[in-house]
GROMACS .gro file of C-alpha atoms in nm:
model
  433
    1MET     CA    1   2.526  -3.983   1.486
    2LYS     CA    2   2.594  -4.071   1.121
    3LYS     CA    3   2.436  -4.415   1.170
    4LEU     CA    4   2.119  -4.252   1.301
    5VAL     CA    5   2.101  -4.017   1.004
    6LEU     CA    6   2.166  -4.307   0.765
    7ALA     CA    7   1.892  -4.514   0.927
    8PHE     CA    8   1.650  -4.222   0.893
    9LEU     CA    9   1.725  -4.184   0.525
   10LEU     CA   10   1.690  -4.556   0.456
   11VAL     CA   11   1.359  -4.589   0.638
   12GLY     CA   12   1.206  -4.251   0.564
   13PHE     CA   13   1.280  -4.226   0.197
   14GLY     CA   14   1.367  -4.584   0.087
   15LEU     CA   15   1.681  -4.471  -0.092
   16GLY     CA   16   1.901  -4.775  -0.036
   17GLU     CA   17   2.266  -4.763   0.064
   18LEU     CA   18   2.426  -4.416   0.064
   19THR     CA   19   2.784  -4.299   0.040
   20ALA     CA   20   2.931  -4.029   0.265
   21GLN     CA   21   2.915  -3.786  -0.027
   22ASP     CA   22   2.550  -3.868  -0.079
   23ARG     CA   23   2.475  -3.795   0.283
   24GLU     CA   24   2.612  -3.444   0.237
   25ARG     CA   25   2.366  -3.390  -0.046
   26ARG     CA   26   2.044  -3.497   0.124
   27ASP     CA   27   1.847  -3.226  -0.054
   28SER     CA   28   1.887  -3.356  -0.408
   29LEU     CA   29   1.805  -3.711  -0.300
   30VAL     CA   30   1.491  -3.602  -0.115
   31PHE     CA   31   1.356  -3.406  -0.407
   32THR     CA   32   1.449  -3.666  -0.668
   33ASP     CA   33   1.247  -3.957  -0.537
   34HIS     CA   34   1.000  -3.805  -0.294
   35PRO     CA   35   0.639  -3.890  -0.391
   36HIS     CA   36   0.533  -3.527  -0.327
   37ARG     CA   37   0.828  -3.367  -0.506
   38PRO     CA   38   0.620  -3.115  -0.715
   39PHE     CA   39   0.441  -2.996  -0.400
   40LEU     CA   40   0.763  -2.965  -0.203
   41LEU     CA   41   0.927  -2.767  -0.481
   42SER     CA   42   0.628  -2.531  -0.500
   43ILE     CA   43   0.621  -2.452  -0.129
   44LEU     CA   44   0.996  -2.396  -0.111
   45GLU     CA   45   0.997  -2.089  -0.332
   46ALA     CA   46   1.054  -1.734  -0.209
   47PRO     CA   47   1.242  -1.541  -0.483
   48VAL     CA   48   1.264  -1.220  -0.278
   49LEU     CA   49   1.446  -1.400   0.005
   50GLU     CA   50   1.673  -1.583  -0.236
   51GLY     CA   51   1.787  -1.263  -0.405
   52MET     CA   52   1.596  -1.316  -0.730
   53SER     CA   53   1.366  -1.014  -0.681
   54GLU     CA   54   1.362  -0.690  -0.483
   55PRO     CA   55   1.128  -0.610  -0.191
   56ARG     CA   56   0.839  -0.397  -0.304
   57ILE     CA   57   0.755  -0.073  -0.124
   58ILE     CA   58   0.384  -0.086  -0.056
   59LEU     CA   59   0.165   0.220  -0.013
   60PRO     CA   60  -0.137   0.227   0.217
   61ASN     CA   61  -0.427   0.270  -0.026
   62VAL     CA   62  -0.323   0.306  -0.389
   63GLN     CA   63  -0.282  -0.049  -0.516
   64LEU     CA   64  -0.384  -0.411  -0.522
   65LEU     CA   65  -0.184  -0.632  -0.289
   66CYS     CA   66  -0.158  -0.978  -0.440
   67TYR     CA   67  -0.028  -1.298  -0.284
   68ASP     CA   68   0.094  -1.630  -0.420
   69LYS     CA   69   0.095  -1.830  -0.094
   70THR     CA   70  -0.172  -1.877   0.171
   71ILE     CA   71  -0.082  -2.038   0.503
   72THR     CA   72  -0.330  -2.159   0.762
   73PHE     CA   73  -0.172  -2.173   1.106
   74LYS     CA   74  -0.264  -2.241   1.465
   75VAL     CA   75  -0.134  -2.082   1.782
   76THR     CA   76  -0.155  -2.253   2.120
   77THR     CA   77  -0.130  -2.056   2.443
   78PRO     CA   78  -0.223  -2.140   2.803
   79SER     CA   79  -0.569  -1.997   2.732
   80GLY     CA   80  -0.636  -2.229   2.438
   81GLU     CA   81  -0.590  -2.278   2.064
   82SER     CA   82  -0.663  -2.025   1.789
   83GLN     CA   83  -0.626  -2.037   1.412
   84GLY     CA   84  -0.542  -1.768   1.160
   85CYS     CA   85  -0.417  -1.703   0.809
   86LEU     CA   86  -0.099  -1.570   0.650
   87PHE     CA   87  -0.092  -1.432   0.296
   88ILE     CA   88   0.254  -1.405   0.143
   89ASP     CA   89   0.391  -1.244  -0.173
   90THR     CA   90   0.717  -1.432  -0.224
   91GLU     CA   91   0.809  -1.207  -0.517
   92GLY     CA   92   0.732  -0.865  -0.369
   93GLY     CA   93   0.837  -0.947  -0.016
   94PHE     CA   94   0.535  -0.867   0.197
   95MET     CA   95   0.310  -1.064   0.427
   96SER     CA   96  -0.040  -1.010   0.559
   97PHE     CA   97  -0.218  -1.187   0.839
   98ILE     CA   98  -0.563  -1.219   0.986
   99PRO     CA   99  -0.538  -1.241   1.367
  100PRO     CA  100  -0.588  -1.593   1.501
  101LYS     CA  101  -0.927  -1.667   1.654
  102PRO     CA  102  -1.058  -1.965   1.851
  103GLY     CA  103  -1.295  -2.198   1.674
  104GLU     CA  104  -1.306  -2.370   1.338
  105SER     CA  105  -1.034  -2.343   1.076
  106PRO     CA  106  -1.071  -2.016   0.878
  107ASP     CA  107  -1.132  -2.020   0.504
  108CYS     CA  108  -0.841  -1.774   0.455
  109THR     CA  109  -1.037  -1.546   0.226
  110ILE     CA  110  -0.976  -1.171   0.251
  111LYS     CA  111  -1.318  -1.012   0.303
  112PRO     CA  112  -1.293  -0.633   0.343
  113GLU     CA  113  -1.671  -0.605   0.334
  114ASP     CA  114  -1.704  -0.788   0.668
  115GLU     CA  115  -1.779  -0.555   0.957
  116ASP     CA  116  -1.508  -0.709   1.176
  117PHE     CA  117  -1.245  -0.706   0.898
  118ASP     CA  118  -0.892  -0.688   1.040
  119LEU     CA  119  -0.576  -0.732   0.832
  120THR     CA  120  -0.214  -0.639   0.903
  121VAL     CA  121   0.038  -0.603   0.619
  122MET     CA  122   0.415  -0.610   0.676
  123GLY     CA  123   0.680  -0.560   0.410
  124LEU     CA  124   1.049  -0.639   0.393
  125ALA     CA  125   1.101  -0.285   0.263
  126GLY     CA  126   0.988  -0.155   0.601
  127ASN     CA  127   0.624  -0.060   0.546
  128SER     CA  128   0.359  -0.193   0.780
  129TYR     CA  129  -0.013  -0.116   0.776
  130HIS     CA  130  -0.320  -0.216   0.973
  131TYR     CA  131  -0.648  -0.230   0.778
  132PHE     CA  132  -0.980  -0.242   0.963
  133ASN     CA  133  -1.346  -0.146   0.951
  134TYR     CA  134  -1.524   0.078   1.199
  135ARG     CA  135  -1.864   0.238   1.238
  136ASN     CA  136  -1.937   0.604   1.293
  137ASN     CA  137  -2.295   0.727   1.329
  138GLY     CA  138  -2.417   0.397   1.186
  139THR     CA  139  -2.200   0.410   0.873
  140LEU     CA  140  -1.932   0.148   0.803
  141TYR     CA  141  -1.592   0.297   0.716
  142HIS     CA  142  -1.266   0.144   0.596
  143GLY     CA  143  -0.955   0.267   0.778
  144VAL     CA  144  -0.583   0.204   0.756
  145THR     CA  145  -0.307   0.317   0.985
  146ASN     CA  146   0.069   0.305   0.950
  147SER     CA  147   0.180   0.050   1.212
  148GLY     CA  148   0.542   0.161   1.179
  149ILE     CA  149   0.694  -0.182   1.241
  150GLU     CA  150   1.050  -0.193   1.115
  151THR     CA  151   1.172  -0.482   0.905
  152THR     CA  152   1.417  -0.589   1.173
  153GLN     CA  153   1.126  -0.655   1.405
  154ILE     CA  154   0.968  -0.899   1.160
  155SER     CA  155   1.197  -1.177   1.267
  156TYR     CA  156   1.176  -1.537   1.379
  157THR     CA  157   1.341  -1.434   1.706
  158HIS     CA  158   1.346  -1.124   1.924
  159SER     CA  159   1.723  -1.149   1.966
  160PRO     CA  160   1.908  -0.851   1.812
  161GLU     CA  161   2.192  -1.083   1.706
  162PRO     CA  162   2.177  -1.394   1.482
  163ILE     CA  163   2.127  -1.715   1.677
  164GLU     CA  164   2.281  -2.042   1.567
  165LEU     CA  165   2.036  -2.331   1.550
  166ARG     CA  166   2.163  -2.688   1.571
  167ARG     CA  167   1.982  -2.985   1.421
  168THR     CA  168   1.854  -3.258   1.652
  169GLU     CA  169   1.741  -3.608   1.560
  170MET     CA  170   1.378  -3.526   1.643
  171THR     CA  171   1.143  -3.517   1.346
  172LYS     CA  172   0.775  -3.448   1.293
  173GLU     CA  173   0.541  -3.483   0.995
  174PHE     CA  174   0.339  -3.189   0.870
  175LEU     CA  175   0.082  -3.108   0.601
  176GLY     CA  176  -0.085  -3.445   0.604
  177GLY     CA  177   0.241  -3.639   0.605
  178LYS     CA  178   0.378  -3.472   0.292
  179VAL     CA  179   0.660  -3.302   0.481
  180LYS     CA  180   0.896  -3.442   0.743
  181ALA     CA  181   1.083  -3.167   0.928
  182PHE     CA  182   1.382  -3.178   1.161
  183ALA     CA  183   1.377  -3.005   1.498
  184TYR     CA  184   1.648  -2.743   1.550
  185LYS     CA  185   1.731  -2.576   1.877
  186VAL     CA  186   1.960  -2.321   2.034
  187THR     CA  187   2.206  -2.442   2.294
  188ASP     CA  188   2.081  -2.377   2.648
  189ARG     CA  189   1.732  -2.288   2.526
  190THR     CA  190   1.416  -2.496   2.526
  191GLU     CA  191   1.249  -2.374   2.206
  192LEU     CA  192   1.237  -2.601   1.903
  193TRP     CA  193   1.215  -2.485   1.541
  194TYR     CA  194   1.091  -2.750   1.300
  195LEU     CA  195   1.258  -2.671   0.968
  196PHE     CA  196   1.215  -2.807   0.619
  197GLY     CA  197   1.445  -2.718   0.332
  198LYS     CA  198   1.629  -2.853   0.033
  199GLU     CA  199   1.925  -2.899   0.264
  200LEU     CA  200   1.928  -3.019   0.622
  201PRO     CA  201   2.259  -2.893   0.760
  202ASP     CA  202   2.380  -2.957   1.114
  203LYS     CA  203   2.388  -2.582   1.184
  204VAL     CA  204   2.164  -2.302   1.062
  205ASN     CA  205   2.224  -1.929   1.096
  206PHE     CA  206   1.924  -1.731   0.978
  207ALA     CA  207   2.007  -1.430   0.764
  208PRO     CA  208   1.886  -1.093   0.901
  209LYS     CA  209   1.590  -0.926   0.728
  210LYS     CA  210   1.524  -1.242   0.530
  211TYR     CA  211   1.203  -1.360   0.694
  212LEU     CA  212   0.850  -1.375   0.553
  213GLY     CA  213   0.596  -1.491   0.807
  214ASN     CA  214   0.464  -1.421   1.152
  215PHE     CA  215   0.441  -1.584   1.495
  216GLY     CA  216   0.781  -1.742   1.423
  217ILE     CA  217   0.655  -1.957   1.133
  218GLY     CA  218   0.697  -1.898   0.760
  219TYR     CA  219   0.988  -1.855   0.520
  220GLN     CA  220   1.343  -1.787   0.637
  221GLN     CA  221   1.658  -1.756   0.428
  222ALA     CA  222   1.981  -1.888   0.577
  223GLU     CA  223   2.336  -1.949   0.463
  224GLY     CA  224   2.233  -2.302   0.370
  225GLY     CA  225   1.939  -2.195   0.155
  226LEU     CA  226   1.568  -2.134   0.202
  227PHE     CA  227   1.381  -2.294   0.489
  228LEU     CA  228   1.017  -2.326   0.580
  229ILE     CA  229   0.963  -2.295   0.955
  230LEU     CA  230   0.671  -2.530   1.009
  231GLU     CA  231   0.649  -2.504   1.385
  232VAL     CA  232   0.790  -2.312   1.679
  233GLU     CA  233   0.748  -2.506   2.001
  234GLY     CA  234   0.820  -2.408   2.359
  235SER     CA  235   0.821  -2.030   2.322
  236PRO     CA  236   0.558  -1.819   2.508
  237TYR     CA  237   0.325  -1.980   2.256
  238ASP     CA  238   0.339  -2.272   2.013
  239ALA     CA  239   0.274  -2.190   1.647
  240GLN     CA  240   0.233  -2.443   1.367
  241ILE     CA  241   0.158  -2.436   0.995
  242VAL     CA  242  -0.155  -2.640   0.927
  243ASP     CA  243  -0.182  -2.588   0.552
  244ILE     CA  244  -0.002  -2.404   0.273
  245ARG     CA  245  -0.137  -2.344  -0.076
  246ASP     CA  246  -0.038  -2.173  -0.400
  247VAL     CA  247  -0.299  -1.905  -0.472
  248GLN     CA  248  -0.370  -1.594  -0.673
  249ASN     CA  249  -0.536  -1.384  -0.407
  250CYS     CA  250  -0.554  -1.003  -0.410
  251PHE     CA  251  -0.662  -0.742  -0.159
  252ASP     CA  252  -0.782  -0.403  -0.286
  253SER     CA  253  -0.647  -0.145  -0.044
  254ARG     CA  254  -0.782   0.155  -0.234
  255PRO     CA  255  -1.112   0.202  -0.043
  256PHE     CA  256  -0.926   0.233   0.288
  257LYS     CA  257  -0.861   0.585   0.414
  258PRO     CA  258  -0.536   0.648   0.604
  259MET     CA  259  -0.634   0.741   0.959
  260GLU     CA  260  -0.322   0.959   0.985
  261THR     CA  261  -0.481   1.196   0.733
  262GLU     CA  262  -0.842   1.114   0.818
  263ILE     CA  263  -0.807   1.257   1.170
  264PHE     CA  264  -0.697   1.589   1.023
  265GLU     CA  265  -0.980   1.586   0.769
  266ARG     CA  266  -1.239   1.528   1.040
  267ALA     CA  267  -1.080   1.789   1.266
  268LEU     CA  268  -1.096   2.040   0.980
  269GLU     CA  269  -1.465   1.965   0.933
  270SER     CA  270  -1.524   2.009   1.307
  271ASN     CA  271  -1.327   2.334   1.307
  272GLU     CA  272  -1.534   2.463   1.016
  273ARG     CA  273  -1.852   2.391   1.212
  274GLU     CA  274  -1.701   2.580   1.507
  275LYS     CA  275  -1.632   2.882   1.284
  276GLN     CA  276  -1.991   2.881   1.161
  277LYS     CA  277  -2.116   2.856   1.519
  278ILE     CA  278  -1.906   3.159   1.615
  279GLU     CA  279  -2.063   3.367   1.338
  280ARG     CA  280  -2.414   3.264   1.439
  281GLN     CA  281  -2.340   3.370   1.795
  282ALA     CA  282  -2.196   3.700   1.673
  283GLN     CA  283  -2.520   3.780   1.489
  284LYS     CA  284  -2.717   3.738   1.810
  285ILE     CA  285  -2.519   3.998   2.009
  286ASN     CA  286  -2.728   4.300   2.100
  287SER     CA  287  -2.515   4.614   2.099
  288GLU     CA  288  -2.725   4.744   2.393
  289ASP     CA  289  -2.636   4.438   2.599
  290TYR     CA  290  -2.447   4.523   2.918
  291CYS     CA  291  -2.187   4.254   2.835
  292ALA     CA  292  -2.181   4.308   2.455
  293GLY     CA  293  -1.819   4.425   2.450
  294ILE     CA  294  -1.695   4.117   2.638
  295LYS     CA  295  -1.902   3.886   2.416
  296GLU     CA  296  -1.758   4.045   2.100
  297ARG     CA  297  -1.405   4.019   2.238
  298ASN     CA  298  -1.455   3.652   2.331
  299LEU     CA  299  -1.590   3.565   1.988
  300GLN     CA  300  -1.306   3.749   1.816
  301PHE     CA  301  -1.057   3.546   2.018
  302LYS     CA  302  -1.237   3.226   1.920
  303ARG     CA  303  -1.220   3.334   1.554
  304GLU     CA  304  -0.845   3.380   1.582
  305VAL     CA  305  -0.804   3.041   1.750
  306ALA     CA  306  -1.015   2.870   1.483
  307GLU     CA  307  -0.821   3.035   1.198
  308ARG     CA  308  -0.490   2.944   1.360
  309LYS     CA  309  -0.604   2.586   1.414
  310ASP     CA  310  -0.724   2.564   1.054
  311GLY     CA  311  -0.379   2.651   0.924
  312GLN     CA  312  -0.205   2.413   1.162
  313LEU     CA  313  -0.440   2.127   1.074
  314ARG     CA  314  -0.384   2.176   0.700
  315ALA     CA  315  -0.008   2.181   0.753
  316GLY     CA  316  -0.032   1.866   0.967
  317GLN     CA  317  -0.248   1.694   0.709
  318SER     CA  318   0.005   1.771   0.436
  319SER     CA  319   0.291   1.645   0.653
  320ALA     CA  320   0.104   1.325   0.737
  321GLN     CA  321   0.029   1.268   0.370
  322SER     CA  322   0.397   1.302   0.282
  323ARG     CA  323   0.491   1.038   0.540
  324LEU     CA  324   0.255   0.777   0.402
  325GLY     CA  325   0.439   0.501   0.221
  326GLN     CA  326   0.782   0.588   0.356
  327PRO     CA  327   0.960   0.289   0.511
  328ASN     CA  328   0.982   0.278   0.890
  329GLN     CA  329   0.769   0.590   0.936
  330GLN     CA  330   0.562   0.556   1.251
  331SER     CA  331   0.225   0.711   1.328
  332ALA     CA  332   0.361   0.862   1.649
  333ALA     CA  333   0.490   1.178   1.479
  334THR     CA  334   0.155   1.231   1.308
  335TYR     CA  335  -0.052   1.187   1.623
  336GLN     CA  336   0.188   1.399   1.827
  337GLY     CA  337   0.152   1.683   1.579
  338PHE     CA  338  -0.226   1.641   1.582
  339SER     CA  339  -0.236   1.650   1.962
  340GLN     CA  340  -0.025   1.965   1.974
  341THR     CA  341  -0.266   2.133   1.733
  342MET     CA  342  -0.582   2.024   1.912
  343PHE     CA  343  -0.449   2.093   2.262
  344ASN     CA  344  -0.303   2.441   2.257
  345PHE     CA  345  -0.294   2.497   2.631
  346ASP     CA  346  -0.232   2.872   2.612
  347ASP     CA  347  -0.544   2.917   2.399
  348MET     CA  348  -0.747   2.683   2.619
  349ILE     CA  349  -0.660   2.873   2.937
  350GLN     CA  350  -0.712   3.216   2.780
  351GLU     CA  351  -1.050   3.114   2.646
  352SER     CA  352  -1.144   2.988   2.991
  353ILE     CA  353  -1.035   3.319   3.147
  354TYR     CA  354  -1.249   3.513   2.898
  355ASP     CA  355  -1.548   3.286   2.966
  356ILE     CA  356  -1.513   3.348   3.340
  357GLU     CA  357  -1.501   3.723   3.278
  358LEU     CA  358  -1.827   3.695   3.084
  359ARG     CA  359  -1.988   3.508   3.372
  360ILE     CA  360  -1.870   3.779   3.613
  361CYS     CA  361  -2.017   4.044   3.382
  362GLU     CA  362  -2.352   3.867   3.375
  363GLN     CA  363  -2.362   3.859   3.756
  364GLU     CA  364  -2.271   4.228   3.774
  365ARG     CA  365  -2.553   4.304   3.528
  366MET     CA  366  -2.798   4.140   3.768
  367LEU     CA  367  -2.676   4.365   4.047
  368THR     CA  368  -2.686   4.677   3.828
  369PHE     CA  369  -3.028   4.637   3.669
  370GLN     CA  370  -3.210   4.428   3.925
  371GLY     CA  371  -3.050   4.558   4.241
  372ASN     CA  372  -3.365   4.704   4.400
  373ALA     CA  373  -3.572   4.400   4.301
  374ASN     CA  374  -3.331   4.154   4.459
  375SER     CA  375  -3.370   4.049   4.818
  376PRO     CA  376  -3.072   4.092   5.051
  377SER     CA  377  -3.008   3.717   5.042
  378THR     CA  378  -3.007   3.719   4.660
  379VAL     CA  379  -2.765   4.011   4.651
  380GLN     CA  380  -2.541   3.832   4.897
  381ARG     CA  381  -2.552   3.516   4.685
  382ILE     CA  382  -2.464   3.708   4.364
  383ARG     CA  383  -2.171   3.886   4.529
  384ALA     CA  384  -2.044   3.555   4.669
  385LYS     CA  385  -2.057   3.405   4.321
  386ILE     CA  386  -1.868   3.701   4.174
  387GLU     CA  387  -1.600   3.658   4.442
  388CYS     CA  388  -1.582   3.286   4.365
  389LEU     CA  389  -1.546   3.354   3.991
  390GLU     CA  390  -1.270   3.607   4.057
  391GLN     CA  391  -1.081   3.342   4.253
  392GLU     CA  392  -1.136   3.090   3.975
  393LYS     CA  393  -1.010   3.340   3.721
  394GLN     CA  394  -0.697   3.403   3.927
  395GLY     CA  395  -0.640   3.029   3.943
  396GLN     CA  396  -0.645   3.014   3.564
  397ILE     CA  397  -0.403   3.305   3.540
  398ASN     CA  398  -0.167   3.136   3.784
  399MET     CA  399  -0.191   2.812   3.583
  400LYS     CA  400  -0.104   2.998   3.264
  401GLU     CA  401   0.206   3.142   3.429
  402GLN     CA  402   0.299   2.799   3.564
  403PHE     CA  403   0.271   2.646   3.215
  404ALA     CA  404   0.505   2.913   3.082
  405GLN     CA  405   0.759   2.818   3.349
  406MET     CA  406   0.718   2.447   3.265
  407ASP     CA  407   0.779   2.523   2.896
  408ALA     CA  408   1.095   2.713   2.978
  409ALA     CA  409   1.233   2.441   3.207
  410ASN     CA  410   1.113   2.119   3.039
  411SER     CA  411   1.039   2.197   2.675
  412ASN     CA  412   1.178   1.860   2.560
  413ASP     CA  413   0.987   1.649   2.811
  414PRO     CA  414   0.755   1.417   2.606
  415GLN     CA  415   0.523   1.387   2.906
  416LEU     CA  416   0.480   1.764   2.937
  417PRO     CA  417   0.149   1.785   2.742
  418TYR     CA  418  -0.004   1.515   2.961
  419LYS     CA  419   0.113   1.688   3.278
  420LYS     CA  420  -0.043   2.012   3.158
  421LEU     CA  421  -0.368   1.843   3.063
  422GLN     CA  422  -0.392   1.675   3.401
  423GLN     CA  423  -0.348   2.005   3.583
  424LEU     CA  424  -0.579   2.191   3.352
  425SER     CA  425  -0.858   1.938   3.392
  426SER     CA  426  -0.856   1.996   3.767
  427LEU     CA  427  -0.939   2.363   3.705
  428GLN     CA  428  -1.215   2.298   3.454
  429ARG     CA  429  -1.457   2.181   3.723
  430SER     CA  430  -1.608   2.512   3.829
  431ARG     CA  431  -1.707   2.543   4.192
  432CYS     CA  432  -1.904   2.865   4.132
  433ASN     CA  433  -2.266   2.764   4.073
   0.00000   0.00000   0.00000
């Protein structure tokens, strides 16, 4: 084993005869005489992982996000090869990536003005955001959502416990031959991690929450120092660093609107339009109308629902705003609160019952004022429709009672709203035409 390592050092780096002590200090020898020493020193810098700076808490749309390293990488899967870009702030401790795509090597320029712009940002402090563009009514908008990925998930491995990697004698050159990396592997596993660092120990235990990268490649701090994972081979996919550069590249997140608050803003605008529609309908009610009382009652109920929804939406918007920028806060709570506001099943059923009562009233008006003019077949058809509507109304009443029983028995069931919606949708298809 030692003879193999010695032979590698003699041939690979032309360092002459080494002592046993020298072999234990391979890092200093490599960086002393290596022809690309300045480059190697520059790419093996990650102050935040080495304890020389603190991870920065990033907010979704209030700042510039600047990077000092850009990595071009490729991912190979059974369906083919794709290439993408990583942008890393080694001081602030966050990483962004553009999803890999098949085709030519990307230029790794952040272009938020592109219609298909898509960028994910992950921070060691726990924040994670997805920035994207979308069109609505022909207008291009910039959106951001809190991905809610915890720091512990941004790891070189999905194992919850540290895994010990052992160095093999396999090597591979990267970055145009500037870097020669050793392959490390876990006992009884097939994956290979090609590592490059100032030290090349026999064993490596990666430190938890000390990873900056994605797809298994990037920077990883270990007990033996900082490593650059240049390739992961043999996992569900193979990922490899193609290029790495020092840059001064910034992304302006300020034009991007958080979708967690945007959905409430748009719902408030829609609710305001609904309130205006209600008032227009109220102005059209003729007090002499046979069904005027029912129409006024229905509109008053809709007013109350709209006012109640307005207050709930504003409270939800404020709550969503307060969650933005907090580490490990997921969007699930925001969207759950939004869904509960928009889908108040008691209100939905009661409004449906009132609408059915209005339809019954309109049929009764036809019998009352047009009775003599209607043919026997028409009268029979109207009465059959009234009977059908009465049955439909009773079905809604029964469903409302059933929902109350479901709430009492399964109030903590997360699937309860979906079960209600499924049952309610079956009643919305009126059979009474």
